[in-house]
Coordinates of C-alpha atoms and ligand atoms in Angstrom, one line a residue:
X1 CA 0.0 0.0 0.0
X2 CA 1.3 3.1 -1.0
X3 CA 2.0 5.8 2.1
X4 CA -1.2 8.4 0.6
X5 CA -3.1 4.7 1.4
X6 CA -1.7 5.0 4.9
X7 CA -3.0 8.4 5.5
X8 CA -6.5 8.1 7.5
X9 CA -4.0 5.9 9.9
X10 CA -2.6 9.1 11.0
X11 CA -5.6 10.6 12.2
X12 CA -7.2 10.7 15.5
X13 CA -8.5 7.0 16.0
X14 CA -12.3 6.6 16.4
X15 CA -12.9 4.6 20.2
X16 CA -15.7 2.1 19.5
X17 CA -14.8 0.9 23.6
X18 CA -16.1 4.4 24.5
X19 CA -19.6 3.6 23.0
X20 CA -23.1 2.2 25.1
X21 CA -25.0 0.4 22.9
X22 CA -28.4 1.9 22.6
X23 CA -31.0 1.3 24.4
X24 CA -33.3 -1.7 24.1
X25 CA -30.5 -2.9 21.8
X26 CA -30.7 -6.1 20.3
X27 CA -28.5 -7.5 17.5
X28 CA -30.8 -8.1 14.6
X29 CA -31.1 -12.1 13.8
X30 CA -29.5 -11.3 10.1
X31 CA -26.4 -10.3 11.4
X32 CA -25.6 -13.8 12.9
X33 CA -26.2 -15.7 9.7
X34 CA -23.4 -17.5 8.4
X35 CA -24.9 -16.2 4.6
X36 CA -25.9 -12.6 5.0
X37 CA -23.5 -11.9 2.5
X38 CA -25.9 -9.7 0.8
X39 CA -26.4 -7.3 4.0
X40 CA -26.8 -3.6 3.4
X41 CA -27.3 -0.6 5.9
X42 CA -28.9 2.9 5.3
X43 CA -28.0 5.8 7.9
X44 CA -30.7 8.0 8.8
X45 CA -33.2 6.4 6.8
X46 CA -35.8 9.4 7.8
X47 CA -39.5 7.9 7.1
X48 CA -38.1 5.5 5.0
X49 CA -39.0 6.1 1.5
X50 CA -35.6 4.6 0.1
X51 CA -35.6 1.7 2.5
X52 CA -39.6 0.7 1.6
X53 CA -38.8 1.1 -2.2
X54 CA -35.4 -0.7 -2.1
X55 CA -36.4 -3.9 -0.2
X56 CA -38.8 -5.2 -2.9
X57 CA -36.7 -3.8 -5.6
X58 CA -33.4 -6.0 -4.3
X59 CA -34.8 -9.4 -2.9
X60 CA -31.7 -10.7 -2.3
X61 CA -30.4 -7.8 -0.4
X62 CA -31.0 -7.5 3.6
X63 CA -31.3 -3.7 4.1
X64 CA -30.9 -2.5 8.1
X65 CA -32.1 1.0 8.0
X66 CA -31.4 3.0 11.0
X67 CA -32.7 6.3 11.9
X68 CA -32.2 8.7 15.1
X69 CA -35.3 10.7 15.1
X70 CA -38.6 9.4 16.9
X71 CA -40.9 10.9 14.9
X72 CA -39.6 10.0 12.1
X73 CA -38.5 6.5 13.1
X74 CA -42.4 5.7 13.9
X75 CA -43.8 6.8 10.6
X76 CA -41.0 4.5 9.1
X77 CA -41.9 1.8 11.2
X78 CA -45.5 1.7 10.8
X79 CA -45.3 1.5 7.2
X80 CA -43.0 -1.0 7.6
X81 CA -44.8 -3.5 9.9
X82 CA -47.8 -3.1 7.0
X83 CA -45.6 -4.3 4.6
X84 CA -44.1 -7.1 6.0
X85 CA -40.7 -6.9 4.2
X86 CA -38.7 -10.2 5.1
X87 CA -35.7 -8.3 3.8
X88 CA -36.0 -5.2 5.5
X89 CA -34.7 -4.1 9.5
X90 CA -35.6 -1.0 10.7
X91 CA -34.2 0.2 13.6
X92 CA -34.6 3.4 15.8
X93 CA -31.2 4.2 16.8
X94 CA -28.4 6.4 16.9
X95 CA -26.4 4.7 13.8
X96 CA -22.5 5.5 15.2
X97 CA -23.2 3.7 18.8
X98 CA -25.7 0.9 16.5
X99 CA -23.0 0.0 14.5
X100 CA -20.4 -0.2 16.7
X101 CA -21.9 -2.9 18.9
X102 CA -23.9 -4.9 16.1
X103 CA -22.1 -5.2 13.0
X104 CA -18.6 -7.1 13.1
X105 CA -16.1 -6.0 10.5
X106 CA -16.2 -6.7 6.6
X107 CA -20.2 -7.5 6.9
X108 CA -21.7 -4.6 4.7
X109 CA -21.8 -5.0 1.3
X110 CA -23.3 -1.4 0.8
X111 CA -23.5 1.7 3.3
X112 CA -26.5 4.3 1.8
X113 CA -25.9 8.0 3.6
X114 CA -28.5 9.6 1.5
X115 CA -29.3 13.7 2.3
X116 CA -27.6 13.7 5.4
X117 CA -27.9 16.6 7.6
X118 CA -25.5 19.3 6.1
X119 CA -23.7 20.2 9.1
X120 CA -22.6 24.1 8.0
X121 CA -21.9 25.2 11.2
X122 CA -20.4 21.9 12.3
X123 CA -18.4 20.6 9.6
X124 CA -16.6 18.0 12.1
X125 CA -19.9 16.3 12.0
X126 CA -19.8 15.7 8.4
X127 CA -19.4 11.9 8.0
X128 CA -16.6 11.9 5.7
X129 CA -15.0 14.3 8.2
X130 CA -15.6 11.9 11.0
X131 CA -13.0 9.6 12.6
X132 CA -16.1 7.0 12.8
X133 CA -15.9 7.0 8.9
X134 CA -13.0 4.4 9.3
X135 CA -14.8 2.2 11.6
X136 CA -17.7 2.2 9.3
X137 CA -15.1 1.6 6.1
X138 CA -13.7 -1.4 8.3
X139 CA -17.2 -3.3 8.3
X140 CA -17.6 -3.1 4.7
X141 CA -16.7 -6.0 2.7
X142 CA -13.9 -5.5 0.1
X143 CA -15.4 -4.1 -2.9
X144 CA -18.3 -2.7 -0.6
X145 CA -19.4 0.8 -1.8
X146 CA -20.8 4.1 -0.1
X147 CA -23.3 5.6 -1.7
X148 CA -23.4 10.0 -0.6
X149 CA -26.1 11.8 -1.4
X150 CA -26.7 15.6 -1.0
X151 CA -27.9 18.8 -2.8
X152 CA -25.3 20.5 -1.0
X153 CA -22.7 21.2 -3.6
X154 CA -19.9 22.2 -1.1
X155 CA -20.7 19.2 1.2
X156 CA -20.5 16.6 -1.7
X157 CA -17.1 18.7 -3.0
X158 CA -15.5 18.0 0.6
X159 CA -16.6 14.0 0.4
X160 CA -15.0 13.7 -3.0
X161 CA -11.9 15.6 -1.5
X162 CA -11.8 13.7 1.6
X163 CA -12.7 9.9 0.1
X164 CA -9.9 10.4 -2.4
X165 CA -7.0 11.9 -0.5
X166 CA -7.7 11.3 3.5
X167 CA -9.6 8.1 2.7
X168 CA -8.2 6.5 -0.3
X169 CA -11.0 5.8 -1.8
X170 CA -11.8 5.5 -5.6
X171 CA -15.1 7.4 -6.0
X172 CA -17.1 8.2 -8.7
X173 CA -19.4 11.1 -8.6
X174 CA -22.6 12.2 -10.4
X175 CA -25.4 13.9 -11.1
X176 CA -29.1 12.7 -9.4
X177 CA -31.1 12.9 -12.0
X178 CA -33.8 15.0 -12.6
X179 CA -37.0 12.5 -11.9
X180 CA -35.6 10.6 -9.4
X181 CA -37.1 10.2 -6.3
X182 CA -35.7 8.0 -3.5
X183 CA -36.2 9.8 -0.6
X184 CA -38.6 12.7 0.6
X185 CA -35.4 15.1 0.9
X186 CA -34.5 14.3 -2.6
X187 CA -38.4 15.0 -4.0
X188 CA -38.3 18.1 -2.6
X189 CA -34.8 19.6 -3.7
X190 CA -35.5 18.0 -7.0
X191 CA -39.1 19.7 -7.6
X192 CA -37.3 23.0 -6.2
X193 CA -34.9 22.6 -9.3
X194 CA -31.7 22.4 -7.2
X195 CA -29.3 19.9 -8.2
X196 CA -28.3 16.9 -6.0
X197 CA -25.2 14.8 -6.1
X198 CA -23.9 11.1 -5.7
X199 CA -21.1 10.1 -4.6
X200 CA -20.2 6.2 -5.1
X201 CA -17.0 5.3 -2.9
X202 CA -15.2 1.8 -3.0
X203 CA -13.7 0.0 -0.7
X204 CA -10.5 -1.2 -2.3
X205 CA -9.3 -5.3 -2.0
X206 CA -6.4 -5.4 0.6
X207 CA -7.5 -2.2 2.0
X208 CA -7.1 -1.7 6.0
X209 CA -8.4 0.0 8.9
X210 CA -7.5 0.3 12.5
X211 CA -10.6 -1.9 13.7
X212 CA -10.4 -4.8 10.8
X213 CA -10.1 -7.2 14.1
X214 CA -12.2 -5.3 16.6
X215 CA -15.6 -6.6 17.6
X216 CA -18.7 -5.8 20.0
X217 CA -18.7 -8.4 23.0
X218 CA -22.8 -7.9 22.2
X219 CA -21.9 -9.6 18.9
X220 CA -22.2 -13.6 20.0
Ligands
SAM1 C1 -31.9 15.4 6.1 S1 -32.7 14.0 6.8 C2 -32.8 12.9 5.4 C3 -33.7 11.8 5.6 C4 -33.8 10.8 4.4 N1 -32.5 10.1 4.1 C5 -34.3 11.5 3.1 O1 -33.4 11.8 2.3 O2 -35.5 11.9 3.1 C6 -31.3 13.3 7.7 C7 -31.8 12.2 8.7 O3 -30.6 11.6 9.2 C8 -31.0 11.3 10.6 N2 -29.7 11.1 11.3 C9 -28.7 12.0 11.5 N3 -27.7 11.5 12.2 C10 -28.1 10.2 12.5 C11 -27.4 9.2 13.2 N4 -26.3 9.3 13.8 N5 -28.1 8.0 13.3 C12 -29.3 7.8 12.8 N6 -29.9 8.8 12.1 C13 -29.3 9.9 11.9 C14 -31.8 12.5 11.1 O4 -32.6 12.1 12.2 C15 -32.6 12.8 9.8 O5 -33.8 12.1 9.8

């Protein structure tokens, strides 16, 4: 690995062991089966628009979609229990102290941060910015991708700066287009005529993190 590969390593470490797990926490049955190769995980998942119209959409696919807000997580939820999706975990949580103590490492095949909150006063906050963006990189499978999306412009120019030269990250980025319509966020920035953007990130093979051995002691 080339030293530019090595440089998230000299960054202040993320400390999983500082993390509660969340409350009524349970490690979702999917997590512990010996085939969830196909295991994907949406952060702040809002009332779940994306996560109701991906399950059905990707059978094979086991989507955990987390999301912090109560409100919100209910409206999700309800749908959700209507629908029945046998592919499809919601879960009312903060994500960052969720993941830490449920998933082990390499056991995402795809990470979804779509319209996260923009953070402009807090840039810290932004999840490429984040030293628990390297925790998260170390439980996706190599090959795994991270898909961004935001109508911010300056929000998705700092993700493609920081995926490519603190992360080491190939990334691809693009347009949304115009009559897409994933998520409530992204129906109403669209119909407002702003532009959004994606940003696709891969996890290279042979790539490594400080936590490629660390586990949860919640995870049997
Ligand atoms: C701007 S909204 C976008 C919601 C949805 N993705 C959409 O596009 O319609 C961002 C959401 O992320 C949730 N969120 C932010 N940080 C989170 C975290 N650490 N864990 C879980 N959810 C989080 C917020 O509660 C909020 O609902």
């Amino acid at each position: 690995m080339s030293s530019s590969a090595l440089s998230h390593r000299n960054t202040r470490a993320f400390r999983p062991e500082m993390l509660k797990a969340p409350r009524d926490f349970f490690v979702p049955e999917i997590v512990h089966q010996q085939n969830a190769s196909n295991l994907a995980l949406e952060i702040g998942a809002g009332k779940g628009k994306h996560a109701l119209g991906f399950a059905p959409a990707h059978p094979d696919t086991h989507l955990i979609a987390i999301e912090r807000t109560r409100t919100k997580f209910e409206a999700f939820d309800k749908l959700a229990s209507k629908e029945a999706l046998p592919n499809l975990t919601p879960i009312h949580a903060d994500a960052i102290a969720w993941s830490v103590h449920a998933l082990p490492p390499a056991s995402l095949q795809h990470i979804y941060l779509l319209y996260p909150n923009p953070e402009a006063h807090n840039p810290n906050q932004q999840w490429l910015n984040m030293p628990f963006f390297e925790f998260l990189l170390s439980r996706l499978q190599s090959g795994g991708k991270i898909t961004l999306a935001t109508n911010i412009e300056s929000y998705m120019d700092n993700a493609e700066q920081q995926a490519t030269i603190l992360w080491c990250l190939p990334s691809m980025r693009y347009k949304v287009p115009q009559n897409s319509a994933r998520t409530h966020f992204e129906i109403k920035y669209l119909a407002r005529g702003e532009t959004c953007w994606e940003l696709v990130m891969q996890k290279p093979e042979g790539y490594q993190t400080r936590f490629d051995t660390w586990q949860s002691n919640k995870i049997a």
